[in-house]
CSV table of C-alpha atoms in Angstrom, one decimal:
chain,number,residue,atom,x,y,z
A,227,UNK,CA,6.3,-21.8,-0.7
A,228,UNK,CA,4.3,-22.0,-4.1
A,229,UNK,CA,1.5,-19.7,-5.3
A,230,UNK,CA,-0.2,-21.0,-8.0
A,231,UNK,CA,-3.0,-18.6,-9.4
A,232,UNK,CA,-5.8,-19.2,-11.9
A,233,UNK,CA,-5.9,-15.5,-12.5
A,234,UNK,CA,-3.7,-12.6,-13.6
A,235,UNK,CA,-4.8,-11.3,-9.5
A,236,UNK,CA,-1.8,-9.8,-7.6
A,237,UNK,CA,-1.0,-12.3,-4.7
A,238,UNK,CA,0.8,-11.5,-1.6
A,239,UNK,CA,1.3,-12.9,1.8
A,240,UNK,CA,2.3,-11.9,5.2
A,241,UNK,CA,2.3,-13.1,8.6
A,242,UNK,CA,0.8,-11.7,12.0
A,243,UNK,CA,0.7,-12.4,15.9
A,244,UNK,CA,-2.8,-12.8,17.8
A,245,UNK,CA,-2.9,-11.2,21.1
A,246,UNK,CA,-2.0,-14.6,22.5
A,247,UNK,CA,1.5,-14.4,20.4
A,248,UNK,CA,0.0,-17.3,18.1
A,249,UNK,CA,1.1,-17.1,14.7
A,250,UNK,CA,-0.7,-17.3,11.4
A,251,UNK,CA,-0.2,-15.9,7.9
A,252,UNK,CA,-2.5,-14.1,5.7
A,253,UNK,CA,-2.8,-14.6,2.3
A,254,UNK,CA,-4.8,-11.6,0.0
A,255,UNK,CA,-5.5,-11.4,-3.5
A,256,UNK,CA,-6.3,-7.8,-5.0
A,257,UNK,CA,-8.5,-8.0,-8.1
A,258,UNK,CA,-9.2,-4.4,-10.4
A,259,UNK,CA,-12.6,-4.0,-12.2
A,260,UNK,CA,-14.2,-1.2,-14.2
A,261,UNK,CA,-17.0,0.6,-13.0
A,262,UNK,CA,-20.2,0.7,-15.0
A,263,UNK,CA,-23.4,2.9,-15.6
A,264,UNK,CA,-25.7,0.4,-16.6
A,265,UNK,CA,-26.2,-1.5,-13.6
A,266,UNK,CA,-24.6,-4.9,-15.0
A,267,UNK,CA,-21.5,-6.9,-13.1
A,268,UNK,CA,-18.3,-5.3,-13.5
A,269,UNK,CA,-15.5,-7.0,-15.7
A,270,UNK,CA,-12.1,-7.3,-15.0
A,271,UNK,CA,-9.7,-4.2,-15.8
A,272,UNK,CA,-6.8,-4.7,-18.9
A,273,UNK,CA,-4.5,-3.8,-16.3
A,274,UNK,CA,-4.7,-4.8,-13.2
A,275,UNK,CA,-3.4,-2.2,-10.3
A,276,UNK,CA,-0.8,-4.1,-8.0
A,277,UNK,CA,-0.7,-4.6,-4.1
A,278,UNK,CA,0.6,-2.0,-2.4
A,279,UNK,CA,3.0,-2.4,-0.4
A,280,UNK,CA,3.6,1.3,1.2
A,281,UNK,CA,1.6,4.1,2.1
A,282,UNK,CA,1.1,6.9,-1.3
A,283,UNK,CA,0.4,10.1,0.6
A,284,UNK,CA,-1.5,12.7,-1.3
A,285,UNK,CA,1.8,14.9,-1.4
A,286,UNK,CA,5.1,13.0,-2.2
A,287,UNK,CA,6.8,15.6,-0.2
A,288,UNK,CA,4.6,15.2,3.2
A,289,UNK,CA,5.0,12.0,3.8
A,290,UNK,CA,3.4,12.6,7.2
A,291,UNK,CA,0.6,14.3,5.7
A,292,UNK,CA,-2.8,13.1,4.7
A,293,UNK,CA,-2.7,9.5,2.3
A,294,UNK,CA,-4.2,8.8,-0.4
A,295,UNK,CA,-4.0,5.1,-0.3
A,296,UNK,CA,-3.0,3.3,2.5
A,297,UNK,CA,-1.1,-0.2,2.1
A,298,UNK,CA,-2.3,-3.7,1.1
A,299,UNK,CA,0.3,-5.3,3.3
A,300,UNK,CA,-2.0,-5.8,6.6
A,301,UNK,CA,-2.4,-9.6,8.4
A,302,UNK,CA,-6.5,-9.1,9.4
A,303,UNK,CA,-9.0,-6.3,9.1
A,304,UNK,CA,-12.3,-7.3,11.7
A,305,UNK,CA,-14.9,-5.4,9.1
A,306,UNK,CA,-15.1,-4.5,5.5
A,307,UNK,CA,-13.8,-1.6,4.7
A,308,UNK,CA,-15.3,1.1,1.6
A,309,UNK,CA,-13.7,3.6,0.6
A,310,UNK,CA,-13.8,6.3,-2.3
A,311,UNK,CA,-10.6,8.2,-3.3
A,312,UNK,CA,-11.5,11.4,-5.5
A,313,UNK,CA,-13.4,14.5,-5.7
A,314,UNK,CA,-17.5,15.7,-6.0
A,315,UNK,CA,-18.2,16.6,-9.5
A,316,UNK,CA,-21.4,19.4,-10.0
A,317,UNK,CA,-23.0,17.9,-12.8
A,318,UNK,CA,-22.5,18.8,-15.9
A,319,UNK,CA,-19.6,21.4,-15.0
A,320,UNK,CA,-22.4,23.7,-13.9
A,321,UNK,CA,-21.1,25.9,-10.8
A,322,UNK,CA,-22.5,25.3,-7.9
A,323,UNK,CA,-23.1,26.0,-4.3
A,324,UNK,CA,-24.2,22.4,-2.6
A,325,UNK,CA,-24.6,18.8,-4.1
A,326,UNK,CA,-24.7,15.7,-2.2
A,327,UNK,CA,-22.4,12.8,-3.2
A,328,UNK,CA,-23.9,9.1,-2.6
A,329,UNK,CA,-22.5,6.2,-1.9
A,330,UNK,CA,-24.5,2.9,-1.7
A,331,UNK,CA,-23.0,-0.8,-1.7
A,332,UNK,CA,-25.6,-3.5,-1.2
A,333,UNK,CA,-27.5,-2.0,2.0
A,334,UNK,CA,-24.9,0.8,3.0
A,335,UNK,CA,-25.8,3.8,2.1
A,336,UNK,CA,-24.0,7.0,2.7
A,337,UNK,CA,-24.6,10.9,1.7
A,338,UNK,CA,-22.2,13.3,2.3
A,339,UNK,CA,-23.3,17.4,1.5
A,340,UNK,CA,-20.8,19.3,-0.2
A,341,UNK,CA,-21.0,22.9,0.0
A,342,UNK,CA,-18.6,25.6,-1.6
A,343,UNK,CA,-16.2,27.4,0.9
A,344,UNK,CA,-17.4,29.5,3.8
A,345,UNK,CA,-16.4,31.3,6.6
A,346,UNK,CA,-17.0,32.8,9.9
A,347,UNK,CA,-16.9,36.3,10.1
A,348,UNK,CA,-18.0,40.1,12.0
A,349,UNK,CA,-18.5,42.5,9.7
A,350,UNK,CA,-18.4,45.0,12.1
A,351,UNK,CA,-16.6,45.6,15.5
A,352,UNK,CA,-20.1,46.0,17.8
A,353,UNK,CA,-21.5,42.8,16.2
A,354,UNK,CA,-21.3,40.2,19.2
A,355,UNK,CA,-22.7,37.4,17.2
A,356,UNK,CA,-20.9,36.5,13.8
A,357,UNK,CA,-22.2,35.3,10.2
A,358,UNK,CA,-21.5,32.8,8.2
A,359,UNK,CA,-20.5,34.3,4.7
A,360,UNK,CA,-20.8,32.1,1.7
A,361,UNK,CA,-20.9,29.3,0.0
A,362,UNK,CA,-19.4,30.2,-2.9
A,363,UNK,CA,-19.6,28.7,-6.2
A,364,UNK,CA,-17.5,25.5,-7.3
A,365,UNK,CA,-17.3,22.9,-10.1
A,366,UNK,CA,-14.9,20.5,-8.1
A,367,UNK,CA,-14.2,19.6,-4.7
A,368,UNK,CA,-11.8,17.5,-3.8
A,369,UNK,CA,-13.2,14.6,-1.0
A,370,UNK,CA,-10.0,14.6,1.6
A,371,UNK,CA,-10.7,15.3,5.1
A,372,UNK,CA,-9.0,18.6,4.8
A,373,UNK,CA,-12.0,19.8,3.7
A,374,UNK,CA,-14.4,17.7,6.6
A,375,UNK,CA,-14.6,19.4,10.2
A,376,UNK,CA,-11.9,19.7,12.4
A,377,UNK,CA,-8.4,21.1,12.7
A,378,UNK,CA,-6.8,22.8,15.4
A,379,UNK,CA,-7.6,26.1,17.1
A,380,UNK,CA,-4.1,28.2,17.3
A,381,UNK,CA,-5.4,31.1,18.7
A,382,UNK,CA,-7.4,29.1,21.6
A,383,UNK,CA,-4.1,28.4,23.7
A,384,UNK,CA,-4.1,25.9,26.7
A,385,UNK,CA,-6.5,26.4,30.0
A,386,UNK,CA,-4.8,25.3,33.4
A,387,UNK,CA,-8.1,25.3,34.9
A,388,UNK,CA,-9.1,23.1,31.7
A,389,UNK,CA,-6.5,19.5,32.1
A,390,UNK,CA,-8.8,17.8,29.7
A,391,UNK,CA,-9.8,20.6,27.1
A,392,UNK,CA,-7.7,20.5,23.9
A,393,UNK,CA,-7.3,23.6,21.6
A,394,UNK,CA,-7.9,20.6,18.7
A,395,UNK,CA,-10.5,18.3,17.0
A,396,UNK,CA,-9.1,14.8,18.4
A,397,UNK,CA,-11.3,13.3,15.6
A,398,UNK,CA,-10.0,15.2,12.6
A,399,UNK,CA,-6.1,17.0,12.6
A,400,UNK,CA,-6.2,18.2,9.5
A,401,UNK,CA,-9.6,19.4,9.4
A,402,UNK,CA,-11.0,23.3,9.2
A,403,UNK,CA,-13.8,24.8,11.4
A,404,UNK,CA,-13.0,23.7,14.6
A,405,UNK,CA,-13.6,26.0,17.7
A,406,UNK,CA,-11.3,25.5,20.5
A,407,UNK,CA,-12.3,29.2,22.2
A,408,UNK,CA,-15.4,31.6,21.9
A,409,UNK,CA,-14.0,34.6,20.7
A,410,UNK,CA,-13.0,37.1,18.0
A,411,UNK,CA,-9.6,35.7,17.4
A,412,UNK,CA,-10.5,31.9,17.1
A,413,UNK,CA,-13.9,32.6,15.2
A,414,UNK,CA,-13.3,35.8,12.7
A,415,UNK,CA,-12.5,34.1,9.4
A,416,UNK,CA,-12.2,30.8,10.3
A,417,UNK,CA,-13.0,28.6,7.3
A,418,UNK,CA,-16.3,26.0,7.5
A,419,UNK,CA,-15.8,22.2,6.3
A,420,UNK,CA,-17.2,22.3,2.6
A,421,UNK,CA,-18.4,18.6,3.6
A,422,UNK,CA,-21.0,17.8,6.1
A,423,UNK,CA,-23.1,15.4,7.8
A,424,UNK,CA,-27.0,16.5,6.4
A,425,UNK,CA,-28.1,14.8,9.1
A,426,UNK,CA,-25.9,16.9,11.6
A,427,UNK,CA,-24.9,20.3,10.1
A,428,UNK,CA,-23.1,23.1,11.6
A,429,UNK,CA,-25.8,25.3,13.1
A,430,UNK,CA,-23.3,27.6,15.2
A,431,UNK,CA,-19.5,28.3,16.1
A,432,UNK,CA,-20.2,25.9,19.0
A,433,UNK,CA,-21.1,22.9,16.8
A,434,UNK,CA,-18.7,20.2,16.6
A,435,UNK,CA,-20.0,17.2,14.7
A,436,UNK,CA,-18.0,13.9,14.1
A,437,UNK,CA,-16.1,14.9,10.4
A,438,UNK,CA,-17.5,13.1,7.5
A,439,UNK,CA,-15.9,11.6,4.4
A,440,UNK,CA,-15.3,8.5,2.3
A,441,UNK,CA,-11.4,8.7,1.9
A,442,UNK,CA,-8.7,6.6,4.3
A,443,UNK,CA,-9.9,7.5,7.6
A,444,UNK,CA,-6.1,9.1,9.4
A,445,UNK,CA,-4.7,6.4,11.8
A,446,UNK,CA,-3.9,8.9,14.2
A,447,UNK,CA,-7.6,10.6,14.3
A,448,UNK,CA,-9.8,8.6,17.2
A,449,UNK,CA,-11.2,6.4,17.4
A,450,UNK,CA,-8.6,4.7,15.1
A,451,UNK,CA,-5.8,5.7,16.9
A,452,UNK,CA,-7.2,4.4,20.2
A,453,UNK,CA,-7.0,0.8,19.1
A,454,UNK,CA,-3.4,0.9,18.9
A,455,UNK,CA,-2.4,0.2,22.2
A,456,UNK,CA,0.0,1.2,25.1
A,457,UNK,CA,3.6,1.5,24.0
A,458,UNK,CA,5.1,2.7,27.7
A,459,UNK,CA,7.6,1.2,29.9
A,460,UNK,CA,6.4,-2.5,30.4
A,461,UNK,CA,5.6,-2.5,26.5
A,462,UNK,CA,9.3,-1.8,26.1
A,463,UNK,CA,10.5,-3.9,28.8
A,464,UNK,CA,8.5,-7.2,27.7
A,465,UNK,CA,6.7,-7.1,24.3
A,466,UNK,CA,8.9,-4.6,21.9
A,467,UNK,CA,8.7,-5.3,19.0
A,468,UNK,CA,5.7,-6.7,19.1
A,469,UNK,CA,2.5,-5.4,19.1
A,470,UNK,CA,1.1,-4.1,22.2
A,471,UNK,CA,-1.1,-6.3,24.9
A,472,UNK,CA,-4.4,-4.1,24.2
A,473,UNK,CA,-3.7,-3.7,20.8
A,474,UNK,CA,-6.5,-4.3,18.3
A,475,UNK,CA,-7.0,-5.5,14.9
A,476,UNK,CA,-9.5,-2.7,14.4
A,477,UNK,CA,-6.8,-0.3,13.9
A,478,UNK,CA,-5.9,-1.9,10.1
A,479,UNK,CA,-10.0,-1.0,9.2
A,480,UNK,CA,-8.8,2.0,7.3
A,481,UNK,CA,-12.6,3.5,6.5
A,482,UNK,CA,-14.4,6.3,7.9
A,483,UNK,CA,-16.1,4.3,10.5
A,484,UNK,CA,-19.5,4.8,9.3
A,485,UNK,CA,-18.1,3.3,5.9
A,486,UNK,CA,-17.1,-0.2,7.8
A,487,UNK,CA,-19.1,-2.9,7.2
A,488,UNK,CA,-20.0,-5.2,9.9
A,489,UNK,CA,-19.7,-9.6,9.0
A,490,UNK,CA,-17.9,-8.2,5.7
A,491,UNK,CA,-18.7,-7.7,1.6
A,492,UNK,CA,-20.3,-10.5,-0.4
A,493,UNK,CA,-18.7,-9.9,-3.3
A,494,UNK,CA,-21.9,-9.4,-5.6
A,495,UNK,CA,-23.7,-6.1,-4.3
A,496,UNK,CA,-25.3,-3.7,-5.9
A,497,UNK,CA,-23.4,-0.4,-6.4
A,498,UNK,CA,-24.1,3.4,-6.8
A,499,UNK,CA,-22.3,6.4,-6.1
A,500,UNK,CA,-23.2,9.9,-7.3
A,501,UNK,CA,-21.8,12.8,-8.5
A,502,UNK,CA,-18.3,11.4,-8.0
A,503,UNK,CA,-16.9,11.7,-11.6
A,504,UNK,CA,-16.8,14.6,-14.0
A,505,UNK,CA,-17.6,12.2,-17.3
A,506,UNK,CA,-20.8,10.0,-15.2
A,507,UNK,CA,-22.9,11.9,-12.8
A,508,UNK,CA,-24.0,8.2,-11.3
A,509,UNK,CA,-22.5,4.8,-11.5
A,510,UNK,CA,-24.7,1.8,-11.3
A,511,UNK,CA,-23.0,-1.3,-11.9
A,512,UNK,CA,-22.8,-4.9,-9.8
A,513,UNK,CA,-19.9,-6.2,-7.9
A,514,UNK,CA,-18.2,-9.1,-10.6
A,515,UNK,CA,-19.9,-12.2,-8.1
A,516,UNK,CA,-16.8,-14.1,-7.6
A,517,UNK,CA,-14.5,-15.2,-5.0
A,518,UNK,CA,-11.2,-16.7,-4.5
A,519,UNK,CA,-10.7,-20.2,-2.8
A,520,UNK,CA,-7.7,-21.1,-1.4
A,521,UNK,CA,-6.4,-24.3,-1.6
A,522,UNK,CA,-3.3,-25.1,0.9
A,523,UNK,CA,-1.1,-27.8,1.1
A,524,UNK,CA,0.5,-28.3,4.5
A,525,UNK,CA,3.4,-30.4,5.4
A,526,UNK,CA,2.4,-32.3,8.8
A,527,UNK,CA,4.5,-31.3,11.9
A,528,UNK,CA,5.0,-34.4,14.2
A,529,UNK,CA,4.7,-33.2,17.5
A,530,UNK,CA,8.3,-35.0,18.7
A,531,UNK,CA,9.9,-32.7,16.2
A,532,UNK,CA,11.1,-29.1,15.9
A,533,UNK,CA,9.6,-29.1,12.3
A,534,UNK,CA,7.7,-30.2,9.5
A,535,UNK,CA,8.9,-33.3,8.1
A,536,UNK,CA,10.2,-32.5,4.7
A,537,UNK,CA,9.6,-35.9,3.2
A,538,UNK,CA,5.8,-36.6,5.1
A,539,UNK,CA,2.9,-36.6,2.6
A,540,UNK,CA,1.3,-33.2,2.4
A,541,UNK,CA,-2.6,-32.6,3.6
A,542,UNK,CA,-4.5,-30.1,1.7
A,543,UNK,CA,-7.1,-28.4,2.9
A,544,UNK,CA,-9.9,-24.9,2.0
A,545,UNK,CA,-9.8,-21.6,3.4
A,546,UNK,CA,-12.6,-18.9,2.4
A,547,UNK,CA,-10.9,-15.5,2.3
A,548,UNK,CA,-13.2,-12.5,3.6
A,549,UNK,CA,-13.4,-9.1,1.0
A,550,UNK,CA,-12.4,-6.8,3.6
A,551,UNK,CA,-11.8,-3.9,1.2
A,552,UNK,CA,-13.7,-2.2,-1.4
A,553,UNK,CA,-11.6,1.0,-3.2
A,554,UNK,CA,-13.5,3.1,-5.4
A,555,UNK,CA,-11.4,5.1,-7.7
A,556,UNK,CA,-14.0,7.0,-9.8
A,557,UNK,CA,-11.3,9.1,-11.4
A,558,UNK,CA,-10.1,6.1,-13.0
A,559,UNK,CA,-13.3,4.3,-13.7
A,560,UNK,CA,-12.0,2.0,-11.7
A,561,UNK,CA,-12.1,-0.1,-8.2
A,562,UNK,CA,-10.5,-2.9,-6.7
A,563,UNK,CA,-11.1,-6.0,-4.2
A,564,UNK,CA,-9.0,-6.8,-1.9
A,565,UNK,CA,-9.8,-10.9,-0.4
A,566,UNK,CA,-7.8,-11.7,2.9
A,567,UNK,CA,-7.7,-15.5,4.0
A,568,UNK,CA,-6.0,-16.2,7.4
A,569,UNK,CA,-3.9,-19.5,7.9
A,570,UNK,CA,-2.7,-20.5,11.3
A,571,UNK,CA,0.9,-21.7,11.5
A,572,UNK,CA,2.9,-22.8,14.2
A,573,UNK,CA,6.5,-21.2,13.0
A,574,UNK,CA,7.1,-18.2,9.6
A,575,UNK,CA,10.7,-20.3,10.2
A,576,UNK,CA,9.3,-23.5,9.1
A,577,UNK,CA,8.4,-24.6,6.0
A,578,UNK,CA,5.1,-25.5,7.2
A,579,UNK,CA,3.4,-24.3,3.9
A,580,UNK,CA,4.1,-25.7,1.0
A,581,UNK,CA,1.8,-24.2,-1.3
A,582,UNK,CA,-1.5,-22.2,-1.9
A,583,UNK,CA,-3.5,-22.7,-5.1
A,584,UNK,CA,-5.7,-19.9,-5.7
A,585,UNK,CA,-9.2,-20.6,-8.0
A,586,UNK,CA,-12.5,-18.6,-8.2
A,587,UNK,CA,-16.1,-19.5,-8.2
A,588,UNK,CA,-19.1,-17.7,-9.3
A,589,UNK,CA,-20.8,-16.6,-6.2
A,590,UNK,CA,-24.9,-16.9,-6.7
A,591,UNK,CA,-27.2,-15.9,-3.6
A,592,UNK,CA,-27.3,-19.5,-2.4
A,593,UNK,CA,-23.3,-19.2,-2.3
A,594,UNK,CA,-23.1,-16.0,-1.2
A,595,UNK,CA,-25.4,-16.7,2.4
A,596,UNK,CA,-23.3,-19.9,2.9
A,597,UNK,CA,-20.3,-18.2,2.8
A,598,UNK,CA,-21.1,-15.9,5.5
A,599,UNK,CA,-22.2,-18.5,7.6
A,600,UNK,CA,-19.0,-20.2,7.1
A,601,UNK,CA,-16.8,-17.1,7.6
C-alpha cells in the first residue's frame, strides 16, 4: 500500500476487529503546532513530533509505573480525548499556597485547584479528631495523578465481615489521601492530594471524591479498566488472542473522563489554559482550522474470488477522519492533533488497499457543522 501525503504529517496505519470479528484498518495522521498567547490560529511546528508507537512512562526505569504519554498506535477511540502533560506554574515564580489551572477548548471547560502539600495529623495523644496541617508554599507542581486523591491504605488491612471493602482507591492507585480505616494509624500523617475538584473538596478524612487531573487517565484505574473485558476460561478457550466479547472501544479514550469529549473536536476551537507554563501565565490561541481527507483507492474483490483482482480497475472513494486527540504540552509550547479515519476491509492479508492520498482543507464554520453531521 501507498501513502501519499501533502504534508510533512506523520502517517501511520493499523488494523482492528469489531465486536463482530469484522475487520477494518485505521489510518491517523498526527500534526504538531505551537501554542500562542494572542488568541490567533496556531501554525505548524519546524519539527514535527512523530507517532508514537509505545508507551513513555514518566520513569524509564518503572515501566509499570505512571505514563507520560500513552501510544498513537490505537484502531478507534469513541470520544475526543484532551489532555495536558506538565506541571502548574504560580505566576510569576511567586510562592504560593493555591492557584487554579484552566483548561478550556471550545465549550469544555475544566479547573483543577492546586494547593501545596498537606497532611493529616494529631498533635496530641487525647485529640480524637485530627487537623489538617498545611498547605505549604510552592512555585511548581507537577500535574500527574500522584499528586490527585487516591492511593492505597496499608495500614487498613482486609475486613472478613467486609467482601466488598478494599483497603484502596479503585479510581486512583497511585494517588495519596485515601482512607481505607478510621483511625490513628491510617489517618496520622497521611498526605492530602495537592489537586482537587473546587467543586468537591476534601472536607474530612472520610471524603473520597473522584481524583482530578488532565494527564493520561491509568488504564488500570476504573472506570477505564472496566471496559476491557473478561479474559477467563471461555476467553481463553474461544477468542485468545483476540479481544474479549464485552470488550469496549472506550478503553483506548486515554483522558480523565471529564476531559472526553462527546461527537469529537472540530479542529478550529478556541483555546485557553492557565497557569500551565513558567514563561506564559495563559495561552490563548485557536486550533490551525484544518483537516485531513483521505482519499483511498480500493482494488474491487469479486465475490467468486478469495481476493482482490490485481489487474481490476481501482475505485476511489473519501473518508473524513475524526480528531480524537488533543495533547497539550505547555512545557514545550507545543501540542499536537491526532486525526483517525476508519476503513473497512474484508482481509489485512489482501491487498485490498492500494493506496491513501492524504490532502487538507481549511475548515470554516459552514465546514466544520457539516463535518459532524457526516461523522
Amino acid at each position: 500500500m501507498r501513502i501519499k501525503n501533502a504534508r510533512l504529517y506523520p502517517t501511520a496505519f493499523l488494523y482492528g476487529k469489531t465486536s463482530t470479528r469484522e475487520w477494518f484498518m485505521s489510518f491517523l495522521v498526527k500534526a504538531t503546532f505551537r501554542m500562542d498567547t494572542r488568541g490567533a490560529p496556531a501554525s505548524a511546528a519546524a519539527k514535527q513530533l512523530p507517532i508514537l508507537t509505545a508507551d513513555v512512562p514518566y520513569d524509564p526505569k518503572k515501566p509499570e509505573g505512571l505514563l507520560r504519554l500513552e501510544s498513537d498506535l490505537v484502531p478507534f477511540k469513541p470520544r475526543a480525548d484532551i489532555v495536558l502533560v506538565g506541571s502548574a506554574y504560580a505566576p510569576r515564580g511567586q510562592l504560593t499556597k493555591a492557584l487554579d489551572v484552566e483548561i478550556q477548548v471550545g465549550q469544555t471547560q475544566r479547573v483543577i485547584r492546586v494547593m501545596g502539600d498537606r497532611m493529616w495529623s494529631f498533635p496530641e495523644r487525647e485529640q480524637h479528631a485530627p487537623i489538617c496541617v498545611g498547605p505549604s508554599e510552592f512555585s511548581e507542581m507537577p500535574l500527574t495523578y500522584e499528586r490527585a486523591f487516591g492511593g492505597i491504605d496499608r495500614h487498613a488491612g482486609m475486613d472478613p465481615q467486609l467482601p466488598r471493602f478494599r483497603p484502596w482507591c479503585v479510581h486512583n492507585y497511585a494517588g495519596t489521601g485515601f482512607i481505607g480505616a478510621l483511625r490513628v494509624e491510617s489517618i496520622h500523617r497521611t498526605r492530602l492530594p495537592n489537586l482537587e475538584d473546587p467543586q468537591n473538596p476534601i472536607q474530612n478524612v472520610a471524603s473520597h471524591p473522584p481524583p482530578i487531573g488532565c494527564g493520561f487517565f491509568p488504564r488500570g484505574n476504573e472506570p477505564r479498566s472496566t471496559y476491557a473485558g473478561t479474559y477467563d476460561e471461555r476467553w481463553q478457550a474461544e477468542r485468545a488472542p483476540e479481544l474479549p466479547e464485552d470488550f469496549q472501544f472506550d478503553y483506548f479514550n486515554g483522558a480523565h473522563p471529564y476531559l472526553q469529549v462527546e461527537g469529537h473536536l472540530a479542529g478550529n476551537e478556541p483555546v485557553r489554559l492557565t497557569n500551565v507554563s513558567k514563561t506564559h501565565p495563559v495561552f490563548a490561541f485557536q486550533l490551525p482550522g484544518i483537516r485531513p481527507v483521505f482519499s483511498v483507492s480500493r482494488r474491487p474483490w469479486p465475490s467468486d474470488t478469495p481476493a482482490p483482482d490485481m489487474a481490476a480497475p481501482l475505485t476511489v472513494g473519501q473518508v473524513i477522519p475524526r480528531l480524537d486527540t488533543l495533547l497539550f504540552l505547555p512545557d514545550d509550547s507545543l501540542f499536537c492533533l491526532v486525526w483517525r479515519g476508519l476503513i473497512p476491509i474484508r482481509d489485512p492479508a489482501a491487498l485490498e488497499v492500494a493506496e491513501v492520498r492524504v490532502e487538507y482543507e481549511a475548515l470554516g464554520a459552514r465546514v466544520s457543522a457539516e463535518w459532524i453531521g457526516r461523522a
